[in-house]
Amino acid sequence: MAISDADWKLLADLFHTRFGLVFEGIRRSFLEPRLAPRLRELRLASYREYYHYLLFHPQREAELGQLKVLLTNNETYFFREEHQLTLLAQHLVPALMRELETRPLRILSAGCSSGEEAYSIVITLQNAGLELRGVNWQVDACDLNPRRLATAREAVYDANSLRGVAPDVRARHFDEHDGKFTLKARHKKGVRFFEANLVDPAAGVGWGPYDVIFCRNVLIYFSDASFDAVISALARCLAPGGYLLLGHSESLIDRRTDFTPACIDGSIVYRKAGR
Ligand SMILES: C[S@@+](CC[C@H](N)C(=O)[O-])C[C@H]1O[C@@H](n2cnc3c(N)ncnc32)[C@H](O)[C@@H]1O
């Protein structure tokens, strides 16, 4: 069933208001085939009826929960943009060593998908020998998509999540069985997953305060207004002087924010004022 432009606009506006996500151009063609089965399942005759269902039906929250799964692009893999992990271990954490004698290092992976980013952070901290130096950490990781979070907690991955990871590194951190890779239990240390909508006005309230936030390849799917709202939420839960790391096609340059860009070892990082 084809969607008229008028119905598409109604739905797209609703998705934007609820989740911050925009579906223009090629992103519309990604979404349309994902929505069609929902109409069949709910026995609805048109997209206008679906729109009304999402607004008024007693089961609308359950359907919006289904949409969290359908609307999101969850592409991710282990050790993505590894230079930022190196930066964490070689520059950001060493600068905090004195404080970390008396408190844990706190990191957030915002838009963590199925957990590859959070676990890559833990492996990096472990490989840097921080446990031996008595450093503890808490790595919080949140996402909108509950199905991805279930995968994250289970920590069993297919080869696609490990593309680009050398065989000896795989063997060190995963147990392989029937083409599936189970993360070794020691790499789950200090990781906590939770469901959150980053454009919710309450996002970031009572979280942290974090020393470092990774929010990579998430903002590219947002409108300008949602982008700004998420940056404000992340600024709220970042400690003064804390660092925000974005994906390679995301930038705060030319935006009014609480952050100052810095280039460390060739990587751009954003530092919150206050220290
Ligand atoms: C492309 S993945 C990026 C995963 C990881 N950060 C990385 O760089 O590999 C984007 C993630 O952002 C999540 N996301 C999208 N909108 C969100 C929102 N409003 N609140 C929280 N997470 C959201 C999606 O569910 C998806 O898992």
PDB file of C-alpha atoms and ligand atoms in Angstrom:
ATOM      1  CA  MET A   1       0.000   0.000   0.000  1.00  0.00           C
ATOM      2  CA  ALA A   2       1.419   3.366  -1.036  1.00  0.00           C
ATOM      3  CA  ILE A   3       1.587   6.237   1.460  1.00  0.00           C
ATOM      4  CA  SER A   4       0.283   9.583   0.276  1.00  0.00           C
ATOM      5  CA  ASP A   5       2.589  12.540   0.885  1.00  0.00           C
ATOM      6  CA  ALA A   6       0.051  14.009   3.324  1.00  0.00           C
ATOM      7  CA  ASP A   7      -0.063  10.817   5.433  1.00  0.00           C
ATOM      8  CA  TRP A   8       3.690  10.488   5.270  1.00  0.00           C
ATOM      9  CA  LYS A   9       4.079  13.998   6.645  1.00  0.00           C
ATOM     10  CA  LEU A  10       1.741  13.244   9.553  1.00  0.00           C
ATOM     11  CA  LEU A  11       3.647  10.080  10.449  1.00  0.00           C
ATOM     12  CA  ALA A  12       7.085  11.627   9.936  1.00  0.00           C
ATOM     13  CA  ASP A  13       6.155  14.558  12.210  1.00  0.00           C
ATOM     14  CA  LEU A  14       4.963  12.141  14.885  1.00  0.00           C
ATOM     15  CA  PHE A  15       8.158  10.060  14.671  1.00  0.00           C
ATOM     16  CA  HIS A  16      10.200  13.227  14.926  1.00  0.00           C
ATOM     17  CA  THR A  17       8.319  14.526  17.952  1.00  0.00           C
ATOM     18  CA  ARG A  18       8.571  11.213  19.786  1.00  0.00           C
ATOM     19  CA  PHE A  19      12.067  10.075  18.858  1.00  0.00           C
ATOM     20  CA  GLY A  20      13.874  13.043  17.278  1.00  0.00           C
ATOM     21  CA  LEU A  21      14.445  11.028  14.096  1.00  0.00           C
ATOM     22  CA  VAL A  22      13.951  12.390  10.582  1.00  0.00           C
ATOM     23  CA  PHE A  23      13.046  10.332   7.531  1.00  0.00           C
ATOM     24  CA  GLU A  24      13.701  12.334   4.404  1.00  0.00           C
ATOM     25  CA  GLY A  25      14.875  11.179   0.965  1.00  0.00           C
ATOM     26  CA  ILE A  26      16.446   7.753   1.064  1.00  0.00           C
ATOM     27  CA  ARG A  27      15.492   7.323   4.730  1.00  0.00           C
ATOM     28  CA  ARG A  28      11.808   7.362   3.693  1.00  0.00           C
ATOM     29  CA  SER A  29      12.381   4.420   1.359  1.00  0.00           C
ATOM     30  CA  PHE A  30      14.139   2.591   4.220  1.00  0.00           C
ATOM     31  CA  LEU A  31      11.127   3.030   6.481  1.00  0.00           C
ATOM     32  CA  GLU A  32       8.111   2.439   4.203  1.00  0.00           C
ATOM     33  CA  PRO A  33       8.633  -1.326   3.784  1.00  0.00           C
ATOM     34  CA  ARG A  34       9.126  -1.672   7.529  1.00  0.00           C
ATOM     35  CA  LEU A  35       5.776  -0.053   8.304  1.00  0.00           C
ATOM     36  CA  ALA A  36       3.605  -1.998   5.837  1.00  0.00           C
ATOM     37  CA  PRO A  37       3.591  -5.234   7.939  1.00  0.00           C
ATOM     38  CA  ARG A  38       2.429  -3.266  10.984  1.00  0.00           C
ATOM     39  CA  LEU A  39      -0.731  -2.181   9.128  1.00  0.00           C
ATOM     40  CA  ARG A  40      -1.442  -5.765   8.063  1.00  0.00           C
ATOM     41  CA  GLU A  41      -0.913  -7.069  11.590  1.00  0.00           C
ATOM     42  CA  LEU A  42      -3.198  -4.434  13.100  1.00  0.00           C
ATOM     43  CA  ARG A  43      -5.736  -4.919  10.265  1.00  0.00           C
ATOM     44  CA  LEU A  44      -5.695  -1.259   9.362  1.00  0.00           C
ATOM     45  CA  ALA A  45      -6.800  -0.142   5.905  1.00  0.00           C
ATOM     46  CA  SER A  46      -4.637   2.964   5.507  1.00  0.00           C
ATOM     47  CA  TYR A  47      -1.692   4.878   6.868  1.00  0.00           C
ATOM     48  CA  ARG A  48      -4.092   7.581   8.082  1.00  0.00           C
ATOM     49  CA  GLU A  49      -5.743   4.911  10.258  1.00  0.00           C
ATOM     50  CA  TYR A  50      -2.321   3.886  11.503  1.00  0.00           C
ATOM     51  CA  TYR A  51      -1.581   7.506  12.404  1.00  0.00           C
ATOM     52  CA  HIS A  52      -4.822   7.709  14.386  1.00  0.00           C
ATOM     53  CA  TYR A  53      -4.016   4.399  16.053  1.00  0.00           C
ATOM     54  CA  LEU A  54      -0.677   5.838  17.223  1.00  0.00           C
ATOM     55  CA  LEU A  55      -2.427   8.888  18.637  1.00  0.00           C
ATOM     56  CA  PHE A  56      -5.574   7.501  20.214  1.00  0.00           C
ATOM     57  CA  HIS A  57      -5.671   3.715  20.509  1.00  0.00           C
ATOM     58  CA  PRO A  58      -5.462   2.261  24.055  1.00  0.00           C
ATOM     59  CA  GLN A  59      -2.546   0.117  22.810  1.00  0.00           C
ATOM     60  CA  ARG A  60      -0.696   3.075  21.287  1.00  0.00           C
ATOM     61  CA  GLU A  61       2.239   2.921  23.720  1.00  0.00           C
ATOM     62  CA  ALA A  62       2.824  -0.737  22.824  1.00  0.00           C
ATOM     63  CA  GLU A  63       2.808   0.188  19.138  1.00  0.00           C
ATOM     64  CA  LEU A  64       5.221   3.055  19.742  1.00  0.00           C
ATOM     65  CA  GLY A  65       7.429   0.463  21.444  1.00  0.00           C
ATOM     66  CA  GLN A  66       7.358  -1.588  18.215  1.00  0.00           C
ATOM     67  CA  LEU A  67       8.358   1.543  16.336  1.00  0.00           C
ATOM     68  CA  LYS A  68      11.510   1.916  18.450  1.00  0.00           C
ATOM     69  CA  VAL A  69      12.646  -1.302  16.810  1.00  0.00           C
ATOM     70  CA  LEU A  70      11.468  -0.430  13.292  1.00  0.00           C
ATOM     71  CA  LEU A  71      12.642   3.172  13.072  1.00  0.00           C
ATOM     72  CA  THR A  72      16.200   2.849  14.260  1.00  0.00           C
ATOM     73  CA  ASN A  73      19.321   2.066  12.281  1.00  0.00           C
ATOM     74  CA  ASN A  74      21.441   0.018  14.679  1.00  0.00           C
ATOM     75  CA  GLU A  75      24.572  -0.487  12.594  1.00  0.00           C
ATOM     76  CA  THR A  76      27.622  -0.939  14.834  1.00  0.00           C
ATOM     77  CA  TYR A  77      30.694  -3.105  15.320  1.00  0.00           C
ATOM     78  CA  PHE A  78      33.541  -3.720  17.762  1.00  0.00           C
ATOM     79  CA  PHE A  79      36.433  -1.227  17.905  1.00  0.00           C
ATOM     80  CA  ARG A  80      34.702   1.214  15.557  1.00  0.00           C
ATOM     81  CA  GLU A  81      36.860   4.324  15.073  1.00  0.00           C
ATOM     82  CA  GLU A  82      39.507   2.755  17.248  1.00  0.00           C
ATOM     83  CA  HIS A  83      41.578   5.949  17.382  1.00  0.00           C
ATOM     84  CA  GLN A  84      38.984   7.332  19.819  1.00  0.00           C
ATOM     85  CA  LEU A  85      39.435   4.318  22.099  1.00  0.00           C
ATOM     86  CA  THR A  86      43.186   4.842  21.989  1.00  0.00           C
ATOM     87  CA  LEU A  87      42.626   8.487  22.873  1.00  0.00           C
ATOM     88  CA  LEU A  88      40.539   7.418  25.867  1.00  0.00           C
ATOM     89  CA  ALA A  89      43.214   5.088  27.173  1.00  0.00           C
ATOM     90  CA  GLN A  90      46.253   7.223  26.380  1.00  0.00           C
ATOM     91  CA  HIS A  91      45.044  10.763  27.104  1.00  0.00           C
ATOM     92  CA  LEU A  92      41.645  11.163  28.760  1.00  0.00           C
ATOM     93  CA  VAL A  93      41.984   8.549  31.499  1.00  0.00           C
ATOM     94  CA  PRO A  94      45.622   9.300  32.420  1.00  0.00           C
ATOM     95  CA  ALA A  95      44.645  12.931  33.078  1.00  0.00           C
ATOM     96  CA  LEU A  96      42.182  11.693  35.724  1.00  0.00           C
ATOM     97  CA  MET A  97      44.436   9.170  37.487  1.00  0.00           C
ATOM     98  CA  ARG A  98      44.735  11.140  40.721  1.00  0.00           C
ATOM     99  CA  GLU A  99      40.922  11.378  41.100  1.00  0.00           C
ATOM    100  CA  LEU A 100      40.443   7.758  40.137  1.00  0.00           C
ATOM    101  CA  GLU A 101      42.309   6.689  43.268  1.00  0.00           C
ATOM    102  CA  THR A 102      39.145   7.508  45.216  1.00  0.00           C
ATOM    103  CA  ARG A 103      36.259   7.069  42.780  1.00  0.00           C
ATOM    104  CA  PRO A 104      35.322   5.069  39.686  1.00  0.00           C
ATOM    105  CA  LEU A 105      35.810   6.304  36.144  1.00  0.00           C
ATOM    106  CA  ARG A 106      32.342   6.972  34.690  1.00  0.00           C
ATOM    107  CA  ILE A 107      31.637   6.607  30.981  1.00  0.00           C
ATOM    108  CA  LEU A 108      28.396   6.722  28.973  1.00  0.00           C
ATOM    109  CA  SER A 109      27.809   5.078  25.615  1.00  0.00           C
ATOM    110  CA  ALA A 110      24.740   6.996  24.375  1.00  0.00           C
ATOM    111  CA  GLY A 111      22.995   5.189  21.512  1.00  0.00           C
ATOM    112  CA  CYS A 112      24.890   1.989  22.261  1.00  0.00           C
ATOM    113  CA  SER A 113      22.852  -0.298  19.959  1.00  0.00           C
ATOM    114  CA  SER A 114      23.761  -3.927  20.771  1.00  0.00           C
ATOM    115  CA  GLY A 115      26.637  -3.057  23.072  1.00  0.00           C
ATOM    116  CA  GLU A 116      29.695  -3.352  20.842  1.00  0.00           C
ATOM    117  CA  GLU A 117      30.797   0.200  21.736  1.00  0.00           C
ATOM    118  CA  ALA A 118      30.424  -0.278  25.498  1.00  0.00           C
ATOM    119  CA  TYR A 119      32.305  -3.567  25.487  1.00  0.00           C
ATOM    120  CA  SER A 120      35.038  -2.146  23.233  1.00  0.00           C
ATOM    121  CA  ILE A 121      35.520   0.558  25.863  1.00  0.00           C
ATOM    122  CA  VAL A 122      35.883  -2.032  28.642  1.00  0.00           C
ATOM    123  CA  ILE A 123      38.342  -4.128  26.631  1.00  0.00           C
ATOM    124  CA  THR A 124      40.356  -0.971  25.934  1.00  0.00           C
ATOM    125  CA  LEU A 125      40.484  -0.078  29.643  1.00  0.00           C
ATOM    126  CA  GLN A 126      41.515  -3.612  30.510  1.00  0.00           C
ATOM    127  CA  ASN A 127      44.195  -3.722  27.809  1.00  0.00           C
ATOM    128  CA  ALA A 128      45.558  -0.441  29.167  1.00  0.00           C
ATOM    129  CA  GLY A 129      46.214  -2.222  32.473  1.00  0.00           C
ATOM    130  CA  LEU A 130      43.889  -0.023  34.512  1.00  0.00           C
ATOM    131  CA  GLU A 131      42.627  -2.877  36.682  1.00  0.00           C
ATOM    132  CA  LEU A 132      46.198  -3.591  37.769  1.00  0.00           C
ATOM    133  CA  ARG A 133      46.546   0.051  38.746  1.00  0.00           C
ATOM    134  CA  GLY A 134      43.464  -0.180  40.958  1.00  0.00           C
ATOM    135  CA  VAL A 135      41.101   1.824  38.728  1.00  0.00           C
ATOM    136  CA  ASN A 136      37.408   0.911  38.827  1.00  0.00           C
ATOM    137  CA  TRP A 137      34.893   1.953  36.204  1.00  0.00           C
ATOM    138  CA  GLN A 138      31.211   2.186  35.483  1.00  0.00           C
ATOM    139  CA  VAL A 139      30.263   2.083  31.809  1.00  0.00           C
ATOM    140  CA  ASP A 140      26.594   2.983  31.352  1.00  0.00           C
ATOM    141  CA  ALA A 141      25.091   2.329  27.952  1.00  0.00           C
ATOM    142  CA  CYS A 142      21.656   3.372  26.734  1.00  0.00           C
ATOM    143  CA  ASP A 143      19.571   3.018  23.605  1.00  0.00           C
ATOM    144  CA  LEU A 144      16.027   3.529  22.386  1.00  0.00           C
ATOM    145  CA  ASN A 145      15.702   0.044  20.888  1.00  0.00           C
ATOM    146  CA  PRO A 146      14.892  -2.575  23.566  1.00  0.00           C
ATOM    147  CA  ARG A 147      15.624  -5.486  21.242  1.00  0.00           C
ATOM    148  CA  ARG A 148      19.165  -4.269  20.691  1.00  0.00           C
ATOM    149  CA  LEU A 149      19.608  -3.838  24.431  1.00  0.00           C
ATOM    150  CA  ALA A 150      18.568  -7.478  24.938  1.00  0.00           C
ATOM    151  CA  THR A 151      21.322  -8.519  22.506  1.00  0.00           C
ATOM    152  CA  ALA A 152      23.742  -6.254  24.337  1.00  0.00           C
ATOM    153  CA  ARG A 153      23.034  -7.924  27.678  1.00  0.00           C
ATOM    154  CA  GLU A 154      23.370 -11.377  26.146  1.00  0.00           C
ATOM    155  CA  ALA A 155      26.650 -10.386  24.416  1.00  0.00           C
ATOM    156  CA  VAL A 156      26.535 -13.067  21.732  1.00  0.00           C
ATOM    157  CA  TYR A 157      27.516 -11.652  18.335  1.00  0.00           C
ATOM    158  CA  ASP A 158      27.773 -12.688  14.718  1.00  0.00           C
ATOM    159  CA  ALA A 159      30.821 -12.209  12.546  1.00  0.00           C
ATOM    160  CA  ASN A 160      29.485  -8.896  11.202  1.00  0.00           C
ATOM    161  CA  SER A 161      29.948  -7.284  14.608  1.00  0.00           C
ATOM    162  CA  LEU A 162      33.568  -8.390  14.556  1.00  0.00           C
ATOM    163  CA  ARG A 163      34.501  -7.395  11.035  1.00  0.00           C
ATOM    164  CA  GLY A 164      37.926  -5.876  10.971  1.00  0.00           C
ATOM    165  CA  VAL A 165      38.914  -7.561  14.237  1.00  0.00           C
ATOM    166  CA  ALA A 166      42.034  -9.694  13.755  1.00  0.00           C
ATOM    167  CA  PRO A 167      41.625 -13.453  14.478  1.00  0.00           C
ATOM    168  CA  ASP A 168      44.023 -13.406  17.454  1.00  0.00           C
ATOM    169  CA  VAL A 169      42.133 -10.461  19.002  1.00  0.00           C
ATOM    170  CA  ARG A 170      38.830 -12.297  18.471  1.00  0.00           C
ATOM    171  CA  ALA A 171      40.187 -15.392  20.147  1.00  0.00           C
ATOM    172  CA  ARG A 172      41.393 -13.362  23.123  1.00  0.00           C
ATOM    173  CA  HIS A 173      38.042 -11.717  23.843  1.00  0.00           C
ATOM    174  CA  PHE A 174      35.384 -14.151  22.515  1.00  0.00           C
ATOM    175  CA  ASP A 175      34.471 -17.822  22.630  1.00  0.00           C
ATOM    176  CA  GLU A 176      33.428 -19.001  19.170  1.00  0.00           C
ATOM    177  CA  HIS A 177      30.743 -21.615  18.663  1.00  0.00           C
ATOM    178  CA  ASP A 178      28.804 -22.373  15.462  1.00  0.00           C
ATOM    179  CA  GLY A 179      29.723 -19.035  13.906  1.00  0.00           C
ATOM    180  CA  LYS A 180      28.604 -17.061  16.971  1.00  0.00           C
ATOM    181  CA  PHE A 181      30.980 -15.149  19.205  1.00  0.00           C
ATOM    182  CA  THR A 182      30.272 -14.965  22.946  1.00  0.00           C
ATOM    183  CA  LEU A 183      32.048 -12.153  24.742  1.00  0.00           C
ATOM    184  CA  LYS A 184      34.187 -13.430  27.623  1.00  0.00           C
ATOM    185  CA  ALA A 185      32.513 -12.670  30.942  1.00  0.00           C
ATOM    186  CA  ARG A 186      35.392 -10.573  32.248  1.00  0.00           C
ATOM    187  CA  HIS A 187      34.680  -7.904  29.593  1.00  0.00           C
ATOM    188  CA  LYS A 188      31.196  -7.286  31.018  1.00  0.00           C
ATOM    189  CA  LYS A 189      32.756  -5.829  34.143  1.00  0.00           C
ATOM    190  CA  GLY A 190      31.168  -2.531  35.178  1.00  0.00           C
ATOM    191  CA  VAL A 191      28.762  -2.349  32.203  1.00  0.00           C
ATOM    192  CA  ARG A 192      25.118  -1.466  32.750  1.00  0.00           C
ATOM    193  CA  PHE A 193      22.541  -1.157  29.941  1.00  0.00           C
ATOM    194  CA  PHE A 194      19.339   0.843  30.154  1.00  0.00           C
ATOM    195  CA  GLU A 195      16.597   1.951  27.805  1.00  0.00           C
ATOM    196  CA  ALA A 196      16.376   5.699  27.215  1.00  0.00           C
ATOM    197  CA  ASN A 197      15.089   8.130  24.642  1.00  0.00           C
ATOM    198  CA  LEU A 198      17.755  10.795  24.260  1.00  0.00           C
ATOM    199  CA  VAL A 199      15.244  13.406  23.087  1.00  0.00           C
ATOM    200  CA  ASP A 200      13.063  12.937  26.141  1.00  0.00           C
ATOM    201  CA  PRO A 201      13.188  16.227  28.111  1.00  0.00           C
ATOM    202  CA  ALA A 202      14.212  14.195  31.177  1.00  0.00           C
ATOM    203  CA  ALA A 203      17.160  12.529  29.375  1.00  0.00           C
ATOM    204  CA  GLY A 204      20.404  12.987  31.263  1.00  0.00           C
ATOM    205  CA  VAL A 205      18.697  14.112  34.479  1.00  0.00           C
ATOM    206  CA  GLY A 206      20.135  12.165  37.409  1.00  0.00           C
ATOM    207  CA  TRP A 207      22.629  10.313  35.166  1.00  0.00           C
ATOM    208  CA  GLY A 208      26.360  10.405  35.738  1.00  0.00           C
ATOM    209  CA  PRO A 209      28.143  12.697  36.178  1.00  0.00           C
ATOM    210  CA  TYR A 210      30.254  11.128  33.432  1.00  0.00           C
ATOM    211  CA  ASP A 211      33.911  11.789  32.711  1.00  0.00           C
ATOM    212  CA  VAL A 212      33.538  10.812  29.060  1.00  0.00           C
ATOM    213  CA  ILE A 213      30.501  10.350  26.817  1.00  0.00           C
ATOM    214  CA  PHE A 214      30.600   8.481  23.524  1.00  0.00           C
ATOM    215  CA  CYS A 215      27.641   9.468  21.340  1.00  0.00           C
ATOM    216  CA  ARG A 216      28.745   8.287  17.947  1.00  0.00           C
ATOM    217  CA  ASN A 217      26.710   7.843  14.774  1.00  0.00           C
ATOM    218  CA  VAL A 218      23.473   8.730  16.568  1.00  0.00           C
ATOM    219  CA  LEU A 219      23.027  12.445  15.892  1.00  0.00           C
ATOM    220  CA  ILE A 220      23.173  11.970  12.107  1.00  0.00           C
ATOM    221  CA  TYR A 221      19.598  10.632  12.224  1.00  0.00           C
ATOM    222  CA  PHE A 222      18.219  13.638  14.125  1.00  0.00           C
ATOM    223  CA  SER A 223      16.750  16.963  13.074  1.00  0.00           C
ATOM    224  CA  ASP A 224      18.683  20.098  13.977  1.00  0.00           C
ATOM    225  CA  ALA A 225      16.378  20.777  16.922  1.00  0.00           C
ATOM    226  CA  SER A 226      16.717  17.217  18.259  1.00  0.00           C
ATOM    227  CA  PHE A 227      20.477  17.353  17.749  1.00  0.00           C
ATOM    228  CA  ASP A 228      20.631  20.440  19.978  1.00  0.00           C
ATOM    229  CA  ALA A 229      18.299  18.883  22.570  1.00  0.00           C
ATOM    230  CA  VAL A 230      20.472  15.769  22.812  1.00  0.00           C
ATOM    231  CA  ILE A 231      23.678  17.792  23.112  1.00  0.00           C
ATOM    232  CA  SER A 232      22.069  19.738  25.991  1.00  0.00           C
ATOM    233  CA  ALA A 233      21.022  16.473  27.677  1.00  0.00           C
ATOM    234  CA  LEU A 234      24.547  15.096  27.355  1.00  0.00           C
ATOM    235  CA  ALA A 235      26.052  18.340  28.663  1.00  0.00           C
ATOM    236  CA  ARG A 236      23.761  18.022  31.708  1.00  0.00           C
ATOM    237  CA  CYS A 237      25.173  14.667  32.722  1.00  0.00           C
ATOM    238  CA  LEU A 238      28.826  15.282  31.793  1.00  0.00           C
ATOM    239  CA  ALA A 239      31.136  16.357  34.623  1.00  0.00           C
ATOM    240  CA  PRO A 240      32.732  19.817  34.363  1.00  0.00           C
ATOM    241  CA  GLY A 241      35.790  19.416  32.137  1.00  0.00           C
ATOM    242  CA  GLY A 242      34.418  16.103  30.805  1.00  0.00           C
ATOM    243  CA  TYR A 243      34.745  14.991  27.191  1.00  0.00           C
ATOM    244  CA  LEU A 244      32.184  14.249  24.484  1.00  0.00           C
ATOM    245  CA  LEU A 245      33.216  12.052  21.540  1.00  0.00           C
ATOM    246  CA  LEU A 246      31.072  12.086  18.392  1.00  0.00           C
ATOM    247  CA  GLY A 247      31.101  10.051  15.174  1.00  0.00           C
ATOM    248  CA  HIS A 248      33.312  11.151  12.275  1.00  0.00           C
ATOM    249  CA  SER A 249      30.441  12.805  10.359  1.00  0.00           C
ATOM    250  CA  GLU A 250      29.030  14.608  13.408  1.00  0.00           C
ATOM    251  CA  SER A 251      30.310  17.958  14.602  1.00  0.00           C
ATOM    252  CA  LEU A 252      29.548  20.762  17.040  1.00  0.00           C
ATOM    253  CA  ILE A 253      31.465  23.323  15.010  1.00  0.00           C
ATOM    254  CA  ASP A 254      29.195  26.303  14.218  1.00  0.00           C
ATOM    255  CA  ARG A 255      26.726  25.395  16.984  1.00  0.00           C
ATOM    256  CA  ARG A 256      26.225  27.258  20.218  1.00  0.00           C
ATOM    257  CA  THR A 257      26.950  24.695  22.931  1.00  0.00           C
ATOM    258  CA  ASP A 258      28.687  24.356  26.296  1.00  0.00           C
ATOM    259  CA  PHE A 259      31.601  22.590  24.572  1.00  0.00           C
ATOM    260  CA  THR A 260      34.984  23.669  23.247  1.00  0.00           C
ATOM    261  CA  PRO A 261      36.536  21.563  20.478  1.00  0.00           C
ATOM    262  CA  ALA A 262      40.076  20.296  20.873  1.00  0.00           C
ATOM    263  CA  CYS A 263      42.269  18.150  18.664  1.00  0.00           C
ATOM    264  CA  ILE A 264      44.233  15.494  20.535  1.00  0.00           C
ATOM    265  CA  ASP A 265      46.492  13.197  18.535  1.00  0.00           C
ATOM    266  CA  GLY A 266      44.484  13.917  15.394  1.00  0.00           C
ATOM    267  CA  SER A 267      41.073  13.197  16.972  1.00  0.00           C
ATOM    268  CA  ILE A 268      38.478  15.914  17.561  1.00  0.00           C
ATOM    269  CA  VAL A 269      36.979  15.891  21.056  1.00  0.00           C
ATOM    270  CA  TYR A 270      34.565  18.305  22.722  1.00  0.00           C
ATOM    271  CA  ARG A 271      35.311  19.452  26.241  1.00  0.00           C
ATOM    272  CA  LYS A 272      32.696  20.799  28.614  1.00  0.00           C
ATOM    273  CA  ALA A 273      33.652  24.023  30.375  1.00  0.00           C
ATOM    274  CA  GLY A 274      34.248  24.168  34.084  1.00  0.00           C
ATOM    275  CA  ARG A 275      37.549  22.713  35.109  1.00  0.00           C
TER     276      ARG A 275
HETATM  277  C1  LIG B   1      24.011   3.605  14.118  1.00  0.00           C
HETATM  278  S1  LIG B   1      23.759   3.159  15.798  1.00  0.00           S
HETATM  279  C2  LIG B   1      25.306   3.667  16.525  1.00  0.00           C
HETATM  280  C3  LIG B   1      25.832   2.684  17.531  1.00  0.00           C
HETATM  281  C4  LIG B   1      27.185   3.040  18.146  1.00  0.00           C
HETATM  282  N1  LIG B   1      27.105   4.271  18.881  1.00  0.00           N
HETATM  283  C5  LIG B   1      28.249   3.117  17.091  1.00  0.00           C
HETATM  284  O1  LIG B   1      28.727   4.205  16.783  1.00  0.00           O
HETATM  285  O2  LIG B   1      28.626   2.077  16.553  1.00  0.00           O
HETATM  286  C6  LIG B   1      22.616   4.421  16.362  1.00  0.00           C
HETATM  287  C7  LIG B   1      21.862   4.023  17.617  1.00  0.00           C
HETATM  288  O3  LIG B   1      21.160   5.171  18.117  1.00  0.00           O
HETATM  289  C8  LIG B   1      19.945   4.720  18.681  1.00  0.00           C
HETATM  290  N2  LIG B   1      18.972   5.825  18.768  1.00  0.00           N
HETATM  291  C9  LIG B   1      18.311   6.434  17.762  1.00  0.00           C
HETATM  292  N3  LIG B   1      17.471   7.357  18.244  1.00  0.00           N
HETATM  293  C10 LIG B   1      17.608   7.329  19.589  1.00  0.00           C
HETATM  294  C11 LIG B   1      16.996   8.053  20.643  1.00  0.00           C
HETATM  295  N4  LIG B   1      16.059   8.978  20.401  1.00  0.00           N
HETATM  296  N5  LIG B   1      17.370   7.765  21.908  1.00  0.00           N
HETATM  297  C12 LIG B   1      18.305   6.814  22.175  1.00  0.00           C
HETATM  298  N6  LIG B   1      18.916   6.095  21.201  1.00  0.00           N
HETATM  299  C13 LIG B   1      18.565   6.356  19.932  1.00  0.00           C
HETATM  300  C14 LIG B   1      19.481   3.626  17.731  1.00  0.00           C
HETATM  301  O4  LIG B   1      18.551   2.735  18.323  1.00  0.00           O
HETATM  302  C15 LIG B   1      20.801   2.963  17.339  1.00  0.00           C
HETATM  303  O5  LIG B   1      21.039   1.804  18.093  1.00  0.00           O
END
